Coordinates of C-alpha atoms and ligand atoms in Angstrom, one line a residue:
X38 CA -10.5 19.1 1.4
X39 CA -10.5 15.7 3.2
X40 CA -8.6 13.3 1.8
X41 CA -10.3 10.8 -0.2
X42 CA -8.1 8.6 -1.5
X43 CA -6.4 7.4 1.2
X44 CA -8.3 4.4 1.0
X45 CA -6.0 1.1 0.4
X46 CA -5.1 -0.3 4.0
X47 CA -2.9 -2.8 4.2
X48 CA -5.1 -5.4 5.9
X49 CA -7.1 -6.2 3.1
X50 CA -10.0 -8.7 4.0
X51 CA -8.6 -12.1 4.5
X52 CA -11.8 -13.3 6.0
X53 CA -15.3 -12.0 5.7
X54 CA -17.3 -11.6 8.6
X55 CA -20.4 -11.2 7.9
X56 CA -20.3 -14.3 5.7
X57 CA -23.4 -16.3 7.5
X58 CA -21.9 -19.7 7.4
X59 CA -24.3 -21.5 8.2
X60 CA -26.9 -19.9 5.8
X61 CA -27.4 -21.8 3.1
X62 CA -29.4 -19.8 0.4
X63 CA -31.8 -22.6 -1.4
X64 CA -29.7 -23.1 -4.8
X65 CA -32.5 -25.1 -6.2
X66 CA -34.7 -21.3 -5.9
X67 CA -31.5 -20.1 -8.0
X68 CA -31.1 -22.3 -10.1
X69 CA -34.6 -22.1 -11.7
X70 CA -35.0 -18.6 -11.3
X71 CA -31.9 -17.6 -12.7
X72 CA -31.3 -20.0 -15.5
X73 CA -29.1 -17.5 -18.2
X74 CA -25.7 -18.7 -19.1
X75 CA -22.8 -16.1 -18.7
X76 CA -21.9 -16.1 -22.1
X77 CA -18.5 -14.4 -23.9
X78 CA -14.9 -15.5 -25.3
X79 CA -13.8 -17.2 -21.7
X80 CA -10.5 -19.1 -22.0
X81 CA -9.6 -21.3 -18.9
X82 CA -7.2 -19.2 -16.9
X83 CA -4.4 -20.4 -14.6
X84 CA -3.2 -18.9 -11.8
X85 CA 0.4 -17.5 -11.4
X86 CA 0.0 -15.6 -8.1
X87 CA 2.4 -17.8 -5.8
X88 CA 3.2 -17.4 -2.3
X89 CA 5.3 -20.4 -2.5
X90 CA 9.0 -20.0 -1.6
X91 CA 9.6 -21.0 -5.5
X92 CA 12.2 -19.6 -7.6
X93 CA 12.3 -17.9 -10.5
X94 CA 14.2 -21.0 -12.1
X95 CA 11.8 -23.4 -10.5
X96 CA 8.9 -22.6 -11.8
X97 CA 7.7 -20.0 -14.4
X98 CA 4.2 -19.3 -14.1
X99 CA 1.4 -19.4 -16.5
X100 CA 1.2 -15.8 -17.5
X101 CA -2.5 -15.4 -19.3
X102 CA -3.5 -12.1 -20.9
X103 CA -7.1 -10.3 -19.1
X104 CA -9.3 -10.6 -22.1
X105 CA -10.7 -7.1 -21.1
X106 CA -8.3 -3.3 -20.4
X107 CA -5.9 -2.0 -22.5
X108 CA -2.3 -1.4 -22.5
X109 CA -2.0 2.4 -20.8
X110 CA 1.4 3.5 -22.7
X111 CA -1.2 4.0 -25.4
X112 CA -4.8 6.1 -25.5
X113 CA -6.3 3.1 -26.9
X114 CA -9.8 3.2 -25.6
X115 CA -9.2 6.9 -24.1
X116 CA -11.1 8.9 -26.0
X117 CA -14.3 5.8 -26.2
X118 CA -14.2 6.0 -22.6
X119 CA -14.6 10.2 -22.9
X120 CA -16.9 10.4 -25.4
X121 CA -19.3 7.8 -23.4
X122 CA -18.4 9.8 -20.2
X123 CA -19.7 13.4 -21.3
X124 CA -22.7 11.6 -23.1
X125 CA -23.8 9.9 -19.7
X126 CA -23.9 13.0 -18.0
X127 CA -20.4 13.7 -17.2
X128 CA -19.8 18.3 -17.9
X129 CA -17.5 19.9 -20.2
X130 CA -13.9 19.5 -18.7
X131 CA -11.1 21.5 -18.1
X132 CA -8.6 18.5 -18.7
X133 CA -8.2 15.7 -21.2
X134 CA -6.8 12.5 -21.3
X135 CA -3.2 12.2 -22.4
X136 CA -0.1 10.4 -22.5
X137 CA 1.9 12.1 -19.9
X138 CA 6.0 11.5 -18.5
X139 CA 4.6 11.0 -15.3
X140 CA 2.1 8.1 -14.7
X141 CA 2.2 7.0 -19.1
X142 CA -2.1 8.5 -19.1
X143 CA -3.1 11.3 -17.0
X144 CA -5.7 14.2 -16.9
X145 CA -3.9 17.6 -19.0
X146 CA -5.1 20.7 -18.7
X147 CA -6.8 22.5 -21.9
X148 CA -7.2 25.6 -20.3
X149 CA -6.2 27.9 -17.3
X150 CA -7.2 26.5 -14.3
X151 CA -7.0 28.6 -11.1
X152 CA -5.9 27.7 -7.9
X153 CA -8.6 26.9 -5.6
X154 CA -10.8 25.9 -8.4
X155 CA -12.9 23.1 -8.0
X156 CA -12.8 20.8 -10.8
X157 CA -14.3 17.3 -12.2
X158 CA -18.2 17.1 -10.6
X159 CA -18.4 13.3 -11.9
X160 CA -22.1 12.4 -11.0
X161 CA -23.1 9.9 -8.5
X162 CA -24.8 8.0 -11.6
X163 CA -21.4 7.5 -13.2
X164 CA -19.8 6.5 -10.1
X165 CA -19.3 2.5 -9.0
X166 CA -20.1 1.9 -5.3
X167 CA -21.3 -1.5 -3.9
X168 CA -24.8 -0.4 -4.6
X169 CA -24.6 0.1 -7.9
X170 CA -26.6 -2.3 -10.4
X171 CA -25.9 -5.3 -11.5
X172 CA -25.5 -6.0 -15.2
X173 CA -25.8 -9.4 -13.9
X174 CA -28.2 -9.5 -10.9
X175 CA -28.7 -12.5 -10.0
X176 CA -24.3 -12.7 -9.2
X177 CA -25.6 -9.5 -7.0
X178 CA -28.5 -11.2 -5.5
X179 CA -26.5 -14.0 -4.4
X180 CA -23.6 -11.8 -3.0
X181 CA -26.3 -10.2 -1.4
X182 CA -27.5 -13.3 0.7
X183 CA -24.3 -14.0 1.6
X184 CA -23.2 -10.4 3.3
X185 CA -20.1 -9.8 1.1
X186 CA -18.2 -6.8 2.5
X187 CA -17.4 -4.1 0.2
X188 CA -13.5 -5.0 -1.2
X189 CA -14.9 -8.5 -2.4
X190 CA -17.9 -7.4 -3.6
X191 CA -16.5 -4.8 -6.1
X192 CA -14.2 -7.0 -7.1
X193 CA -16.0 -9.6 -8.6
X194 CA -18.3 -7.0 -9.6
X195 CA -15.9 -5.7 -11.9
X196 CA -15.2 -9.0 -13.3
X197 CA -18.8 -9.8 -13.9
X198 CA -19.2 -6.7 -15.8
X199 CA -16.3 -7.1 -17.6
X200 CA -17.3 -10.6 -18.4
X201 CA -20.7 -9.1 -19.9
X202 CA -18.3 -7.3 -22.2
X203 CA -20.3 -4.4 -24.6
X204 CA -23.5 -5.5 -22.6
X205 CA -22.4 -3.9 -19.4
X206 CA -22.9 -0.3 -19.0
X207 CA -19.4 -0.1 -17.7
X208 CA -17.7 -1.6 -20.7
X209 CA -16.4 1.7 -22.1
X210 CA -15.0 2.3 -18.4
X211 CA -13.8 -1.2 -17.9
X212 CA -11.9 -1.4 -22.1
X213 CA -9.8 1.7 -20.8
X214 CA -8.5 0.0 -17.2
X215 CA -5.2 -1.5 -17.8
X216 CA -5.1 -4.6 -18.4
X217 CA -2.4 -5.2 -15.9
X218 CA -2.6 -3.1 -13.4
X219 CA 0.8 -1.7 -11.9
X220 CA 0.9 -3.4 -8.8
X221 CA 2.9 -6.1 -6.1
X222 CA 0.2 -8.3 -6.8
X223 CA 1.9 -9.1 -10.3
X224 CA 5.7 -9.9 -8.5
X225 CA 6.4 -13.6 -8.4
X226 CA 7.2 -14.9 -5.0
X227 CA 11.4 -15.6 -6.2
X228 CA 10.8 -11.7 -7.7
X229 CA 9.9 -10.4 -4.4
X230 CA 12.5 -12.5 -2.1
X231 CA 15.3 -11.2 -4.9
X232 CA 14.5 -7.8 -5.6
X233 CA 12.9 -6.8 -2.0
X234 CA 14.8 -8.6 -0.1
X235 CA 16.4 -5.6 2.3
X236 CA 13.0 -3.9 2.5
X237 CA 10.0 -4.5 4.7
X238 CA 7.6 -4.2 1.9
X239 CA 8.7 -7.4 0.9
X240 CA 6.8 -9.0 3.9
X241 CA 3.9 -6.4 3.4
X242 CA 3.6 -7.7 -0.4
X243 CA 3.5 -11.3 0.9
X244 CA 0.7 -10.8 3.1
X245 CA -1.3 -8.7 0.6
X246 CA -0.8 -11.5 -2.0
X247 CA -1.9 -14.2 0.4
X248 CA -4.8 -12.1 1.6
X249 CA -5.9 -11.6 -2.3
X250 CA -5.9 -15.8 -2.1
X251 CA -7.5 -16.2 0.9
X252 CA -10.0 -14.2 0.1
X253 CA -10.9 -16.0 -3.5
X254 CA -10.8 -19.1 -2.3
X255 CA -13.0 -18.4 0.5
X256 CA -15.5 -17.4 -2.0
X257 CA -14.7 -20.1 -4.2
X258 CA -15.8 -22.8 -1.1
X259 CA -18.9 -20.6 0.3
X260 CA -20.2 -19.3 -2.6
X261 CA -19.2 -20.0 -6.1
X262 CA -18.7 -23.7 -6.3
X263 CA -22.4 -22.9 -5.1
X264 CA -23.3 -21.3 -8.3
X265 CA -21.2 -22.9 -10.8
X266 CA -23.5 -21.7 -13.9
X267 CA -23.9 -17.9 -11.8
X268 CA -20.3 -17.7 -11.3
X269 CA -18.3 -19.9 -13.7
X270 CA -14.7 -20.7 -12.7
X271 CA -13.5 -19.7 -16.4
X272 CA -14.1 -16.2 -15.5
X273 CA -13.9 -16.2 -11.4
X274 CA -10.8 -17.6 -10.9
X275 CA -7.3 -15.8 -9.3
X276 CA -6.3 -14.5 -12.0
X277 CA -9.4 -12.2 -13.1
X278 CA -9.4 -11.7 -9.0
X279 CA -5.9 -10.8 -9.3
X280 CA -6.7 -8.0 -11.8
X281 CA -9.8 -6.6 -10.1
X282 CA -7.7 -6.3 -6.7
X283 CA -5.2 -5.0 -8.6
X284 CA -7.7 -2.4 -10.0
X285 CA -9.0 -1.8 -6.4
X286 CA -5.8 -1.3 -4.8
X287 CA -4.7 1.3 -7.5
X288 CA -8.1 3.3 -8.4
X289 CA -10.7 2.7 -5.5
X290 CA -11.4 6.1 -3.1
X291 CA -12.9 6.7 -0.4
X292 CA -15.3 9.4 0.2
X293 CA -15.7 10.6 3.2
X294 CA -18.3 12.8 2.3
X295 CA -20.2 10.0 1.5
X296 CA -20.3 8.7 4.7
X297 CA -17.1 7.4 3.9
X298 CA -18.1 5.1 1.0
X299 CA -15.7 3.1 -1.2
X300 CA -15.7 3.8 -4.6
X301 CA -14.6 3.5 -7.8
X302 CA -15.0 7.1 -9.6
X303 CA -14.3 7.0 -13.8
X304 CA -12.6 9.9 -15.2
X305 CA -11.6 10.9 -11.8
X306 CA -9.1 7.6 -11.4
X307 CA -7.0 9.2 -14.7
X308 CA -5.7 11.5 -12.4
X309 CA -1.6 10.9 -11.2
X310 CA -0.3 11.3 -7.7
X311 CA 2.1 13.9 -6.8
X312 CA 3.8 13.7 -3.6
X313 CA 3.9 17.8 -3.2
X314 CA 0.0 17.9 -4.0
X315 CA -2.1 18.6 -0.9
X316 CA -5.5 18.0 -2.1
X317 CA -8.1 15.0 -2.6
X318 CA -11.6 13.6 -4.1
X319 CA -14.7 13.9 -2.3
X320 CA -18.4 14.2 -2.9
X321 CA -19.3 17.7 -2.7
X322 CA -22.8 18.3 -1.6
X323 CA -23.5 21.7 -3.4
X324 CA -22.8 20.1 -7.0
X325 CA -23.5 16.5 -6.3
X326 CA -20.4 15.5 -7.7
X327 CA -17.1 13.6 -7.1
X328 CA -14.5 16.8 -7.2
X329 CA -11.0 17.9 -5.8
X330 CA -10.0 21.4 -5.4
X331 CA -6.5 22.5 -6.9
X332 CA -3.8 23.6 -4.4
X333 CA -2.2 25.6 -7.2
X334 CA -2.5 26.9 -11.0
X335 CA -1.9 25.1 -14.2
X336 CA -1.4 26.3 -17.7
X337 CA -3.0 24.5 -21.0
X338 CA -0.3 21.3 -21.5
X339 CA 0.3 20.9 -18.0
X340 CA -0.3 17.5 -15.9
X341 CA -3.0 17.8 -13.2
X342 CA -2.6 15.9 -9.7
X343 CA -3.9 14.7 -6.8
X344 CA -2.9 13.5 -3.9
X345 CA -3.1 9.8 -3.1
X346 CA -2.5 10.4 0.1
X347 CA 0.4 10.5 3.0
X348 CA 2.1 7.6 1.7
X349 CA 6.2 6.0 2.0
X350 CA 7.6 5.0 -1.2
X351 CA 7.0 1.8 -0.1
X352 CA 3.2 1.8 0.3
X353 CA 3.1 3.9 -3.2
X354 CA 4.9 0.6 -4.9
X355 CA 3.1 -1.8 -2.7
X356 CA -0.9 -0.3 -4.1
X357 CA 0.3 1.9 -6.7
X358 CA 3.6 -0.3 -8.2
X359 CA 5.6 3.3 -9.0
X360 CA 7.9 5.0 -6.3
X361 CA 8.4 9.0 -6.5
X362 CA 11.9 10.5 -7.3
X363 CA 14.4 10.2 -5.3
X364 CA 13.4 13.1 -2.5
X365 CA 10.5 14.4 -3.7
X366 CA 8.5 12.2 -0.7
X367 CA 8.2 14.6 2.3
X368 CA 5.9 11.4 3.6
X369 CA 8.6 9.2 3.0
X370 CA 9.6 6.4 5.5
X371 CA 10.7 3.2 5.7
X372 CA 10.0 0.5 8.6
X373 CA 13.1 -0.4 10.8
X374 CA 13.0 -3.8 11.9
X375 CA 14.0 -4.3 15.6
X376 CA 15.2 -7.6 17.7
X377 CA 14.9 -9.0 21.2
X378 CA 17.5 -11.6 21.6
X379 CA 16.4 -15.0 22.6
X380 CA 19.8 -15.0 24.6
X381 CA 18.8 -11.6 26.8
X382 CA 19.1 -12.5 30.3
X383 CA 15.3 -11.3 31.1
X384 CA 14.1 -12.7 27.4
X385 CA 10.9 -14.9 28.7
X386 CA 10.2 -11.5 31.3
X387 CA 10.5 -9.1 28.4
X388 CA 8.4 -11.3 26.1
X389 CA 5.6 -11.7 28.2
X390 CA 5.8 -7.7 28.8
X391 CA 5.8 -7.2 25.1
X392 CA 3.0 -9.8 24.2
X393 CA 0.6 -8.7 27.3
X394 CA 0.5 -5.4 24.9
X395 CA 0.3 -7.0 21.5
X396 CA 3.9 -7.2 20.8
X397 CA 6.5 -9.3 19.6
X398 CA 10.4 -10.1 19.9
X399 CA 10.8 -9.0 16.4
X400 CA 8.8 -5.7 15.5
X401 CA 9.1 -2.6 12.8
X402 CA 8.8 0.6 13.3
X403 CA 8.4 3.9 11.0
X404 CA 11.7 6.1 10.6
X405 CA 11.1 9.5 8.7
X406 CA 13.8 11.7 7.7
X407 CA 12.3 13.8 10.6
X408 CA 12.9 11.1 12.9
X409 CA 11.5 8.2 14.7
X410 CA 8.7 7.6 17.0
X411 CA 8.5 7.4 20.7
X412 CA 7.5 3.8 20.2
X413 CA 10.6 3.0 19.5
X414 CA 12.5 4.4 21.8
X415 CA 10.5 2.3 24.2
X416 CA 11.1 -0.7 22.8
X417 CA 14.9 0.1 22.7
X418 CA 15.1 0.6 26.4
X419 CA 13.3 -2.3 26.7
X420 CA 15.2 -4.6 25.0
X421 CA 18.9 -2.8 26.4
X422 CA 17.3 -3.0 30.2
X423 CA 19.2 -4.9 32.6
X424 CA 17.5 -7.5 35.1
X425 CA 17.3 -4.1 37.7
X426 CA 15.0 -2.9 36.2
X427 CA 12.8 -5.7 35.8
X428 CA 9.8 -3.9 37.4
X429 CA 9.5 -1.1 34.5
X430 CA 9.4 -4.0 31.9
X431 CA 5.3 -3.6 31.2
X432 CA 5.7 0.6 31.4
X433 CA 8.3 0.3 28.6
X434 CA 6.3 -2.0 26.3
X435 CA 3.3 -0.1 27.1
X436 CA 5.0 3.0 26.0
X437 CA 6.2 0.6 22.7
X438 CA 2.7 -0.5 21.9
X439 CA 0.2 1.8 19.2
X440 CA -2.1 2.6 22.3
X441 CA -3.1 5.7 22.6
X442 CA -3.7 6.2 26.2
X443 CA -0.2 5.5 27.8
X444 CA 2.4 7.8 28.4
X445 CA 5.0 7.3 25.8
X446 CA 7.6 10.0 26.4
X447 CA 9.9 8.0 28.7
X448 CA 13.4 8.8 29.8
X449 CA 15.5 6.4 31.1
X450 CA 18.9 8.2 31.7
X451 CA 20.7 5.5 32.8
X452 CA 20.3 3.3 29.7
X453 CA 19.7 6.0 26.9
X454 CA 23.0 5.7 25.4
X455 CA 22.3 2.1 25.2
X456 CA 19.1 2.2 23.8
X457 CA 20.7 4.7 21.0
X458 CA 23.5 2.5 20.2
X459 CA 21.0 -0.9 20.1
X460 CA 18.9 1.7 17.6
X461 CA 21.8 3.1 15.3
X462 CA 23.3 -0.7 15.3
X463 CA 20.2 -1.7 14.0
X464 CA 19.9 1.0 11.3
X465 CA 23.4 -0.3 10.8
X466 CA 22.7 -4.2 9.8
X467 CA 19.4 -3.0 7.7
X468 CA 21.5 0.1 5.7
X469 CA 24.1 -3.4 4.8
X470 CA 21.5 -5.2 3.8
X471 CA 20.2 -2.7 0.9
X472 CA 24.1 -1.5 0.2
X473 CA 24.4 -5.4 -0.7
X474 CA 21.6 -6.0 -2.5
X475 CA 22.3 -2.2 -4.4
X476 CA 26.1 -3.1 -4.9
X477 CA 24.8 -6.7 -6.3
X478 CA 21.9 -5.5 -8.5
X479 CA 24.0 -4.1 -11.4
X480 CA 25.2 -8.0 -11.9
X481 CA 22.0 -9.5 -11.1
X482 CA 21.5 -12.8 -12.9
X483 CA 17.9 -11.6 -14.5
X484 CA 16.9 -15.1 -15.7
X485 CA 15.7 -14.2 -19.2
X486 CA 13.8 -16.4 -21.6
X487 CA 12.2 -13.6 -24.0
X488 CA 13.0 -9.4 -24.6
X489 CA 9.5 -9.2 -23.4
X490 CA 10.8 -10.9 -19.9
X491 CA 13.9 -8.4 -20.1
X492 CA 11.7 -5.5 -20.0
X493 CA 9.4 -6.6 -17.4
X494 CA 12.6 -7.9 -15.1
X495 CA 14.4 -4.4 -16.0
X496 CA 11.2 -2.5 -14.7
X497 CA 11.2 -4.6 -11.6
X498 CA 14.9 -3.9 -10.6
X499 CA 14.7 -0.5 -11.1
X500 CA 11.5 -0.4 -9.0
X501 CA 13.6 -2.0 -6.5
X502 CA 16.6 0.1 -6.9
X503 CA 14.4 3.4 -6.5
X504 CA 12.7 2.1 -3.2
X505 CA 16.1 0.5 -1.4
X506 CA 17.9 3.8 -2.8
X507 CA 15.2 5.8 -0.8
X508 CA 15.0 3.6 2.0
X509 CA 18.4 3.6 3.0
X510 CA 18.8 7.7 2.5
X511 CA 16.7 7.4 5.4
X512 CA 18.1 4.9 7.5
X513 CA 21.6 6.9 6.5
X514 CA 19.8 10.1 8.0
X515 CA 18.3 8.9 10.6
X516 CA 21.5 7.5 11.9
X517 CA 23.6 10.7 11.2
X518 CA 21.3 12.7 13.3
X519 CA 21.5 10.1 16.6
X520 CA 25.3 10.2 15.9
X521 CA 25.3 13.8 16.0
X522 CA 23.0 13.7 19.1
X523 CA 25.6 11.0 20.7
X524 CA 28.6 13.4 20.2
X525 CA 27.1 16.2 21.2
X526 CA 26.3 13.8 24.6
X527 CA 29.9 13.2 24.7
X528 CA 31.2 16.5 24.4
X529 CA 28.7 17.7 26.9
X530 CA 29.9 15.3 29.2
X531 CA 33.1 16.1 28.8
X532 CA 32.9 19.4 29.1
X533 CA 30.8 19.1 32.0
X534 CA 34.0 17.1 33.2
X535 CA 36.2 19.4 32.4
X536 CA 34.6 22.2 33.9
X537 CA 34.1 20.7 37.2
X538 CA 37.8 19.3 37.2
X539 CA 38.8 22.8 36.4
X540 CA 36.9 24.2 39.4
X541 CA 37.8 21.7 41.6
X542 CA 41.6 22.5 40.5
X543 CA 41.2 26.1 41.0
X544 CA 39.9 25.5 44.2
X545 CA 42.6 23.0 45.7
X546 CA 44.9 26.0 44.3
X547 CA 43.1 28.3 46.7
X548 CA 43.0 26.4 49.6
X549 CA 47.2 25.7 48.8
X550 CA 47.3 29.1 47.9
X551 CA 49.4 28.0 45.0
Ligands
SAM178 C1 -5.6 6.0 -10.4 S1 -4.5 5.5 -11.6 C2 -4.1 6.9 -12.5 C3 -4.3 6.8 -14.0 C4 -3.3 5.9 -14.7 N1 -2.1 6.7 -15.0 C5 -3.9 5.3 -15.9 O1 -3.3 5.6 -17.0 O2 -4.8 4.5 -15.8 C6 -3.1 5.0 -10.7 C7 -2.0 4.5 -11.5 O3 -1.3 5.6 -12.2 C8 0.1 5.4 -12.2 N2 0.6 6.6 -11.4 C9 0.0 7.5 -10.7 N3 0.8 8.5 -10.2 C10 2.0 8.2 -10.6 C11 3.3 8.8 -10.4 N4 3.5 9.9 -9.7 N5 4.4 8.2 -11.0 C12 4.2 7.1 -11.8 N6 3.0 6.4 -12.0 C13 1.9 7.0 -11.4 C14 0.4 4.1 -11.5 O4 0.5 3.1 -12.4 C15 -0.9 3.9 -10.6 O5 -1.1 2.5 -10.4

């Protein structure tokens, strides 16, 4: 089984380029062909996604409720959306909808399900792709014109169905979306800087975040200030984009059999992740139908699960906004930021090597429980080589960078301790960093104006707690094995030493004849 859902990469689409800029589609033609009104119970929204170093006590944004979705720690709307799902075509199931421990909704199983059974077979009909049809088609038409790439384009699709309310085919699919998705998207800029403050996420969040704007109000300037009456800012503004990105990050797939088409499959996007579960939605050509195959059995009552993919805790809160128990994520990892010095002796020389391969004096790299990558090895001997060795500068950030045709497995004996010691001292000043903000968060002033507030600001800390918790197990790992390896180095050495001290003993003893 491929794996499908793996589909959220971090670079979302800050610019779009295949927008024709200088094709301006004849609004006039628009205007009098497409003269309908959008029409529903639209309240003028204000935005409260801030990248703006503001705090918490600064400003409070304007929280507005999504006038569409539901509240998932109920079924509200669950068993609408199945009924409409089976009569549009969707076969008898195996698994319902229920409230579950993990994930608050997820697919149950109602009967014996065998491993190796393939399950679902959601037709293509019921699926929503960037072809599908418009309930309002001239917004498509015009998107069309404009060469919208796919994560935009669903995204205000959604919104424009969910605008159309019971008029949309969707609207049984789109009542039963939460109507807050679970996501980074929804943290406050002083909420990330508090709570994520040790973790790299925190940077990953704020470039998500000002992707998600960048991306609206490039639209807004090229296209919907256009179109005013086709795309009304009462129902396209950031907020509604918030939510549909939101929905995106945390339900699209991608299928590769399928050519590797985005999509957005109902019934299917019920199912929770499980970090031990191998297997993953595709299209399967036999069936014509969106389907995973289980790795294992289940028995009537228990939760079914997919796999979201080969994702750190950090990438499952970042898309997903939930982070697995505490070691149950063999993909697990968590970015080590590390540092050239501005006062190196060979810091301009270095620099330049660094940049010529798309580097920079401050960069992260992955550590697993397993270990760390070459990559950053490199850039460890880099940084701990003295002016000598000026002339393998380029070799050692070429071994640092993500190509894939440079030999990576360098071994510079001469500076390896170094390099180890640069690498653990860094693991070192990042493991403080979380052990402050862990020993702090207990006390942590939560700023709270309403219970409602307290709930949502509880939530958020433990998120955080979770994610540094896990974070820094690894960074504790990581640094126990290179200790180890250090000592073992050591003693090597000195037995080495000792050995040929020894020998050279015994053989003065000979030649005295002592
Ligand atoms: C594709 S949806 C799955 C259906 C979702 N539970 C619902 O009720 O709509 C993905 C969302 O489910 C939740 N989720 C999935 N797997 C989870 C897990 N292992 N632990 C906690 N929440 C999970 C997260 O809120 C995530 O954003």
């Amino acid at each position: 089984m491929v794996e499908a859902s793996r589909i959220f990469h971090t670079t979302l689409l800050p610019t779009f380029p295949h927008l024709h800029n200088n094709h301006k589609p004849d609004s006039h033609t628009f205007l009098t062909n497409f003269p309908r009104k959008r029409h529903g119970p639209f309240q003028v929204l204000h935005c409260s996604v801030s990248t703006e170093n503001d705090t918490a006590t600064k400003t409070t944004p304007t929280q507005m409720t999504i006038p569409w979705g539901c509240d998932i720690d109920s079924l509200e709307n669950a068993s609408a959306l199945q009924r409409w799902l089976s009569d549009s075509g969707l076969p008898p199931q195996k698994m319902g909808i229920e409230k579950v421990d993990v994930g608050e909704r997820g697919l149950v199983a109602l009967k014996n399900i065998r491993k190796g059974e393939k399950l679902l077979f959601v037709p293509p009909s019921l699926v929503i792709t960037s072809d599908s049809q418009w309930g309002y088609p001239e917004a498509g038409e015009v998107l069309k014109q404009y060469s919208v790439p796919d994560w935009p384009l669903l995204a205000i699709y959604l919104i424009s169905e969910a605008s159309l309310q019971k008029s949309s085919r969707w609207s049984n699919y789109i009542s039963a979306l939460p109507r807050q998705p679970y996501s980074l998207l929804y943290w406050t800029r002083a909420e990330l800087d508090r709570y994520l403050e040790a973790s790299q996420i925190r940077e990953r969040a704020i470039e998500r975040i000002t992707n998600v704007i960048g991306t609206y109000n490039d639209l807004k300037f090229r296209i919907f200030s256009k179109y005013p009456d086709i795309f009304p800012e009462e129902v396209f503004n950031l907020e509604t984009f918030k939510w549909s990105f939101g929905i995106l990050f945390s339900r699209l797939v991608r299928l590769p059999s399928m050519g590797g088409r985005v999509a957005l499959v109902p019934w299917a996007d019920m199912l929770n992740h499980n970090c031990e579960v191998e297997t993953f939605l595709d299209y399967d050509k036999s069936t014509k139908g969106i389907v995973f195959t289980t790795d294992r059995q289940y028995q009537p009552g228990e939760q079914v699960f997919i796999s979201y993919g080969r994702k750190s805790n950090g990438e499952l809160l970042l898309s997903y906004g939930f982070v697995p128990r505490e070691g149950t994520n063999p993909s697990d990892s968590v970015e080590l930021s590390l540092l050239l010095k501005k006062s190196d002796k060979c810091y301009k020389e270095k620099l330049d090597a660094l940049r010529m391969h798309g580097l920079s004096a401050s960069q992260c790299f992955p550590i697993q429980i397993t270990g760390w990558p070459l990559e950053l090895m490199a850039y460890a001997y880099l940084v701990v080589s003295p002016p000598s060795m000026r002339g393998k500068f380029e070799e050692m950030a070429a071994a640092a960078s993500n190509k894939a045709n440079v030999k990576k497995d360098m071994k510079y004996p001469e500076i390896e301790e170094q390099a180890l010691q640069f690498v653990l001292d860094s693991c070192e000043s990042s493991i403080s960093k979380y052990s402050k903000f862990l020993q702090t968060s207990g006390t942590m002033d939560l700023d709270i104006t309403s219970p409602k507030q307290l709930n949502r600001k509880m939530f958020l800390k433990q998120l955080a707690v979770d994610l540094c918790t896990s974070e820094r197990r690894i960074l504790f790992r990581a640094q126990y094995v290179r200790k180890s390896s250090l000592l073992l180095q050591f003693i090597s050495l000195f037995i080495l030493y000792h050995d040929k001290r020894s020998s050279m003993i015994r053989s003065i003893n000979l030649t005295t004849g002592i």
